[in-house]
Short mmCIF file of C-alpha atoms in Angstrom, two decimals:
data_model
loop_
_atom_site.label_atom_id
_atom_site.label_comp_id
_atom_site.label_asym_id
_atom_site.label_seq_id
_atom_site.Cartn_x
_atom_site.Cartn_y
_atom_site.Cartn_z
CA MET C 1 145.41 43.03 -119.58
CA GLY C 2 146.10 41.08 -116.52
CA GLN C 3 145.41 37.36 -116.44
CA ARG C 4 142.82 35.75 -114.07
CA ARG C 5 144.00 32.71 -112.35
CA LEU C 6 141.46 29.89 -112.36
CA THR C 7 141.28 27.64 -109.37
CA ASN C 8 140.65 23.98 -109.60
CA PRO C 9 136.90 23.19 -109.01
CA LYS C 10 136.14 21.39 -105.82
CA ALA C 11 134.15 18.25 -105.72
CA ASP C 12 130.41 18.55 -105.19
CA ASP C 13 129.53 18.58 -101.51
CA ALA C 14 126.26 16.74 -101.14
CA SER C 15 125.81 18.08 -97.64
CA LYS C 16 125.47 21.58 -99.02
CA ARG C 17 122.69 20.74 -101.47
CA PRO C 18 119.34 22.35 -100.64
CA MET C 19 116.55 20.14 -99.26
CA GLN C 20 118.99 17.35 -98.66
CA ALA C 21 118.47 17.24 -94.96
CA LYS C 22 116.98 13.84 -94.38
CA GLN C 23 113.67 13.92 -92.60
CA LYS C 24 113.19 11.04 -90.29
CA SER C 25 110.15 9.01 -91.18
CA ASN C 26 107.55 8.08 -88.61
CA ASN C 27 107.47 4.59 -90.08
CA SER C 28 109.77 2.45 -87.97
CA VAL C 29 109.86 -0.19 -90.71
CA LEU C 30 111.14 2.31 -93.25
CA ASN C 31 113.73 3.68 -90.79
CA ALA C 32 115.12 0.20 -90.20
CA THR C 33 115.36 -0.85 -93.84
CA THR C 34 117.87 0.00 -96.50
CA THR C 35 115.25 -0.38 -99.27
CA ARG C 36 114.41 2.79 -101.07
CA LYS C 37 111.25 4.49 -99.88
CA GLY C 38 109.64 4.55 -103.36
CA GLU C 39 110.01 0.83 -103.75
CA VAL C 40 108.34 0.29 -100.38
CA PHE C 41 105.41 2.53 -101.31
CA ARG C 42 105.00 0.77 -104.64
CA ALA C 43 105.02 -2.61 -102.90
CA GLN C 44 102.42 -1.42 -100.42
CA ARG C 45 100.24 -0.14 -103.28
CA ARG C 46 100.52 -3.45 -105.14
CA THR C 47 99.54 -5.35 -102.01
CA SER C 48 96.57 -3.08 -101.37
CA GLU C 49 95.36 -3.39 -104.96
CA GLY C 50 95.66 -7.19 -104.79
CA VAL C 51 93.63 -7.36 -101.60
CA ASN C 52 90.92 -5.15 -103.07
CA MET C 53 90.75 -7.24 -106.23
CA GLN C 54 90.44 -10.47 -104.29
CA ALA C 55 87.78 -8.97 -102.06
CA SER C 56 85.76 -7.72 -105.03
CA GLN C 57 85.99 -11.13 -106.72
CA HIS C 58 84.83 -12.79 -103.52
CA ILE C 59 81.77 -10.53 -103.34
CA ILE C 60 80.89 -11.15 -106.99
CA ASN C 61 81.20 -14.91 -106.60
CA VAL C 62 78.58 -14.88 -103.84
CA PRO C 63 75.55 -13.25 -105.50
CA VAL C 64 73.04 -11.67 -103.16
CA ASN C 65 70.09 -11.83 -105.54
CA LYS C 66 70.26 -14.86 -107.77
CA SER C 67 67.37 -13.63 -109.87
CA ILE C 68 69.63 -10.82 -111.14
CA TYR C 69 73.14 -12.27 -111.26
CA ASN C 70 74.44 -15.78 -110.97
CA GLY C 71 78.12 -15.85 -110.22
CA TYR C 72 81.27 -14.25 -111.52
CA SER C 73 80.96 -15.97 -114.91
CA GLY C 74 78.22 -13.51 -115.79
CA LYS C 75 75.50 -16.06 -116.57
CA GLN C 76 72.10 -14.49 -116.22
CA PHE C 77 69.68 -16.31 -113.92
CA SER C 78 66.05 -16.67 -115.00
CA LEU C 79 63.20 -18.41 -113.22
CA ALA C 80 61.75 -19.35 -116.60
CA ASP C 81 64.83 -21.48 -117.31
CA GLN C 82 64.57 -23.46 -114.10
CA PRO C 83 63.00 -26.94 -114.13
CA LYS C 84 59.42 -26.85 -112.92
CA ARG C 85 58.08 -29.35 -110.46
CA PRO C 86 55.14 -31.29 -111.85
CA ARG C 87 51.87 -30.35 -110.19
CA ALA C 88 49.05 -32.73 -109.55
CA PRO C 89 46.08 -31.85 -111.76
CA ARG C 90 43.35 -29.98 -109.93
CA PRO C 91 39.89 -31.52 -109.90
CA THR C 92 37.41 -29.89 -112.26
CA LEU C 93 33.65 -29.67 -111.96
CA LYS C 94 31.85 -31.28 -114.90
CA ILE C 95 28.17 -31.17 -115.84
CA ILE C 96 27.49 -34.05 -118.22
CA PRO C 97 24.11 -34.33 -119.99
CA ILE C 98 23.22 -38.02 -120.27
CA GLY C 99 19.89 -37.22 -121.92
CA GLY C 100 17.29 -34.50 -122.36
CA VAL C 101 19.49 -32.18 -124.46
CA GLY C 102 18.91 -31.91 -128.21
CA GLU C 103 16.28 -34.63 -128.17
CA MET C 104 13.50 -34.98 -130.74
CA GLY C 105 10.99 -34.19 -128.01
CA ILE C 106 10.61 -33.69 -124.28
CA GLY C 107 12.09 -36.51 -122.24
CA LYS C 108 15.13 -38.56 -121.27
CA ASN C 109 16.05 -35.93 -118.68
CA MET C 110 19.18 -37.16 -116.94
CA THR C 111 22.34 -35.29 -115.92
CA ALA C 112 25.56 -36.36 -114.20
CA ILE C 113 27.58 -34.00 -112.00
CA GLU C 114 31.23 -35.01 -111.58
CA TYR C 115 33.90 -33.59 -109.29
CA ASP C 116 37.14 -35.36 -108.40
CA ASN C 117 36.21 -39.00 -107.72
CA ASP C 118 32.50 -38.39 -107.05
CA ILE C 119 29.44 -38.47 -109.32
CA ILE C 120 25.80 -37.72 -108.58
CA VAL C 121 22.93 -38.20 -111.04
CA ILE C 122 19.95 -35.86 -111.41
CA ASP C 123 16.71 -37.49 -112.68
CA MET C 124 16.26 -40.57 -114.83
CA GLY C 125 13.45 -40.06 -117.37
CA PHE C 126 12.40 -41.62 -120.65
CA LEU C 127 11.20 -40.22 -123.96
CA PHE C 128 8.00 -41.07 -125.82
CA PRO C 129 9.07 -41.56 -129.44
CA GLY C 130 7.33 -40.07 -132.44
CA THR C 131 5.99 -41.76 -135.54
CA ASP C 132 9.54 -42.29 -136.78
CA TYR C 133 9.91 -45.12 -134.25
CA PRO C 134 6.99 -47.48 -134.87
CA GLY C 135 6.60 -50.22 -132.29
CA ILE C 136 8.81 -48.42 -129.72
CA ASN C 137 7.01 -47.55 -126.48
CA TYR C 138 9.70 -45.30 -125.00
CA ILE C 139 13.42 -44.55 -125.22
CA THR C 140 15.77 -44.46 -122.22
CA PRO C 141 19.10 -42.61 -121.90
CA ASP C 142 22.37 -44.29 -122.83
CA ILE C 143 24.13 -44.91 -119.51
CA THR C 144 27.23 -46.70 -120.84
CA TRP C 145 29.58 -44.12 -119.28
CA LEU C 146 27.77 -44.30 -115.94
CA GLU C 147 27.96 -48.09 -115.91
CA GLU C 148 31.72 -47.85 -116.45
CA ASN C 149 31.95 -45.44 -113.49
CA LYS C 150 29.19 -46.80 -111.26
CA HIS C 151 31.68 -47.28 -108.40
CA ARG C 152 31.96 -43.47 -108.24
CA ILE C 153 28.22 -42.71 -108.18
CA ARG C 154 27.29 -41.37 -104.72
CA GLY C 155 23.58 -40.81 -105.19
CA HIS C 156 20.55 -40.30 -107.46
CA VAL C 157 18.54 -37.11 -106.92
CA PHE C 158 15.05 -36.58 -108.37
CA THR C 159 13.31 -33.25 -108.84
CA HIS C 160 9.69 -34.41 -109.39
CA GLY C 161 7.56 -37.35 -110.48
CA HIS C 162 6.85 -36.74 -114.17
CA LEU C 163 7.81 -39.68 -116.39
CA ASP C 164 10.21 -37.60 -118.45
CA HIS C 165 12.20 -37.33 -115.18
CA ILE C 166 11.59 -40.70 -113.46
CA GLY C 167 10.27 -43.01 -116.24
CA ALA C 168 13.57 -44.85 -116.80
CA PHE C 169 14.25 -45.30 -113.08
CA ARG C 170 13.09 -48.92 -112.85
CA HIS C 171 15.17 -49.89 -115.90
CA LEU C 172 18.40 -48.10 -115.03
CA VAL C 173 18.83 -47.93 -111.26
CA PRO C 174 19.58 -51.68 -110.89
CA LYS C 175 22.52 -51.19 -113.30
CA ILE C 176 23.92 -48.16 -111.45
CA PRO C 177 22.80 -48.62 -107.84
CA ALA C 178 23.21 -45.75 -105.37
CA PRO C 179 21.14 -44.09 -102.61
CA VAL C 180 18.05 -42.22 -103.86
CA TYR C 181 17.12 -38.70 -102.64
CA ALA C 182 13.78 -36.99 -103.32
CA SER C 183 10.73 -35.40 -101.72
CA ARG C 184 7.99 -37.60 -100.22
CA PHE C 185 5.58 -37.60 -103.16
CA THR C 186 8.38 -38.18 -105.67
CA ILE C 187 9.65 -41.16 -103.67
CA GLY C 188 6.11 -42.55 -103.73
CA MET C 189 6.08 -42.28 -107.53
CA LEU C 190 9.47 -44.01 -107.74
CA GLN C 191 8.25 -46.85 -105.55
CA ARG C 192 5.17 -47.18 -107.74
CA THR C 193 7.29 -47.62 -110.87
CA MET C 194 9.43 -50.24 -109.12
CA GLU C 195 6.30 -52.32 -108.50
CA GLU C 196 6.23 -53.01 -112.24
CA THR C 197 9.53 -54.91 -112.02
CA ASP C 198 10.24 -58.38 -110.69
CA GLY C 199 11.11 -56.86 -107.31
CA SER C 200 14.61 -58.35 -107.07
CA PHE C 201 16.21 -54.93 -106.53
CA GLU C 202 15.11 -52.53 -103.81
CA PRO C 203 16.65 -49.03 -103.92
CA GLN C 204 17.66 -47.20 -100.75
CA TYR C 205 15.26 -44.26 -100.48
CA ASN C 206 16.05 -41.07 -98.54
CA GLU C 207 13.22 -38.57 -98.09
CA LEU C 208 14.13 -34.87 -97.96
CA ASN C 209 11.79 -32.16 -96.71
CA PRO C 210 12.03 -28.98 -98.84
CA GLU C 211 10.21 -26.98 -96.15
CA ALA C 212 12.87 -27.84 -93.58
CA HIS C 213 15.70 -27.02 -96.00
CA ASP C 214 17.43 -30.29 -95.20
CA ILE C 215 21.03 -30.32 -96.40
CA VAL C 216 22.51 -33.77 -96.93
CA GLN C 217 26.23 -34.39 -97.36
CA ILE C 218 26.33 -37.11 -100.00
CA SER C 219 30.12 -37.27 -100.33
CA ASP C 220 33.27 -35.24 -99.75
CA SER C 221 32.50 -33.30 -102.93
CA PHE C 222 28.72 -32.88 -102.84
CA SER C 223 25.92 -31.82 -100.54
CA ILE C 224 22.33 -31.33 -101.74
CA GLU C 225 19.26 -29.35 -100.71
CA LEU C 226 15.76 -29.47 -102.23
CA ILE C 227 13.91 -26.19 -102.80
CA ARG C 228 10.17 -25.99 -103.39
CA VAL C 229 9.10 -24.86 -106.89
CA ASN C 230 5.76 -24.49 -108.67
CA HIS C 231 4.88 -27.17 -111.21
CA SER C 232 1.97 -29.24 -112.46
CA ILE C 233 2.70 -32.09 -110.02
CA PRO C 234 2.91 -32.12 -106.20
CA ASP C 235 6.21 -31.93 -104.32
CA ALA C 236 8.16 -30.58 -107.29
CA THR C 237 11.57 -29.23 -106.32
CA ALA C 238 14.77 -27.75 -107.62
CA VAL C 239 18.10 -29.06 -106.36
CA VAL C 240 20.95 -26.99 -104.92
CA ILE C 241 24.21 -28.90 -105.31
CA ARG C 242 27.07 -27.53 -103.25
CA THR C 243 30.59 -28.33 -104.43
CA PRO C 244 34.10 -27.23 -103.37
CA VAL C 245 34.21 -24.78 -106.29
CA GLY C 246 30.68 -23.37 -106.23
CA ASN C 247 26.98 -24.14 -106.18
CA ILE C 248 24.74 -25.54 -108.93
CA LEU C 249 20.98 -24.99 -109.15
CA ALA C 250 19.29 -27.78 -111.11
#
């Protein structure tokens, strides 16, 4: 057999490799640099990711709704955890029986109405005692609390002239003085009882006409109106007390 003669292999010609024709990039920065293209792309990606991360952190650190999220630390915000401002107590309407409730008989009718810094008093009667109180002619209400707050009493209002509603007037009104409001006949009965005293104290009487539906503003908290009612004595009335939180019919 004949022998084949082997030629020496030639060096690899890179110019003849397929797909080796360099395509010119549209990026002028890449064309002017000797840095490999992959490294440039990776650097661009790292920069882009860093910018996005910083932007997202910036958004998180400025919460839009603090009731849902409070900062990047992740601390939950709750209105219940926030310090509350102290509120001034609101005035309350109080109806305070001074007498006439739970008594051993009929009498000592007297009621205080309190709202904010104002007090008005309805009636001022006494009680005829039973046989358990020998030698006692009558019993009057305990007005200790009213005496302690007499500077806040704006007026005394009387519904009618029976003694269980006006009998203690001459004994008590000098201790808790304030303007007196009643119908004409009732004022006459009050004046009659005051004649039995030494006459050193003269109340300030204010006559109200139930037929005219007079409304009198006694204080910032109270206005009153007398309404005609049927009873066994002339000029008997009920009292409408108007307050900032509602009306009372007494």
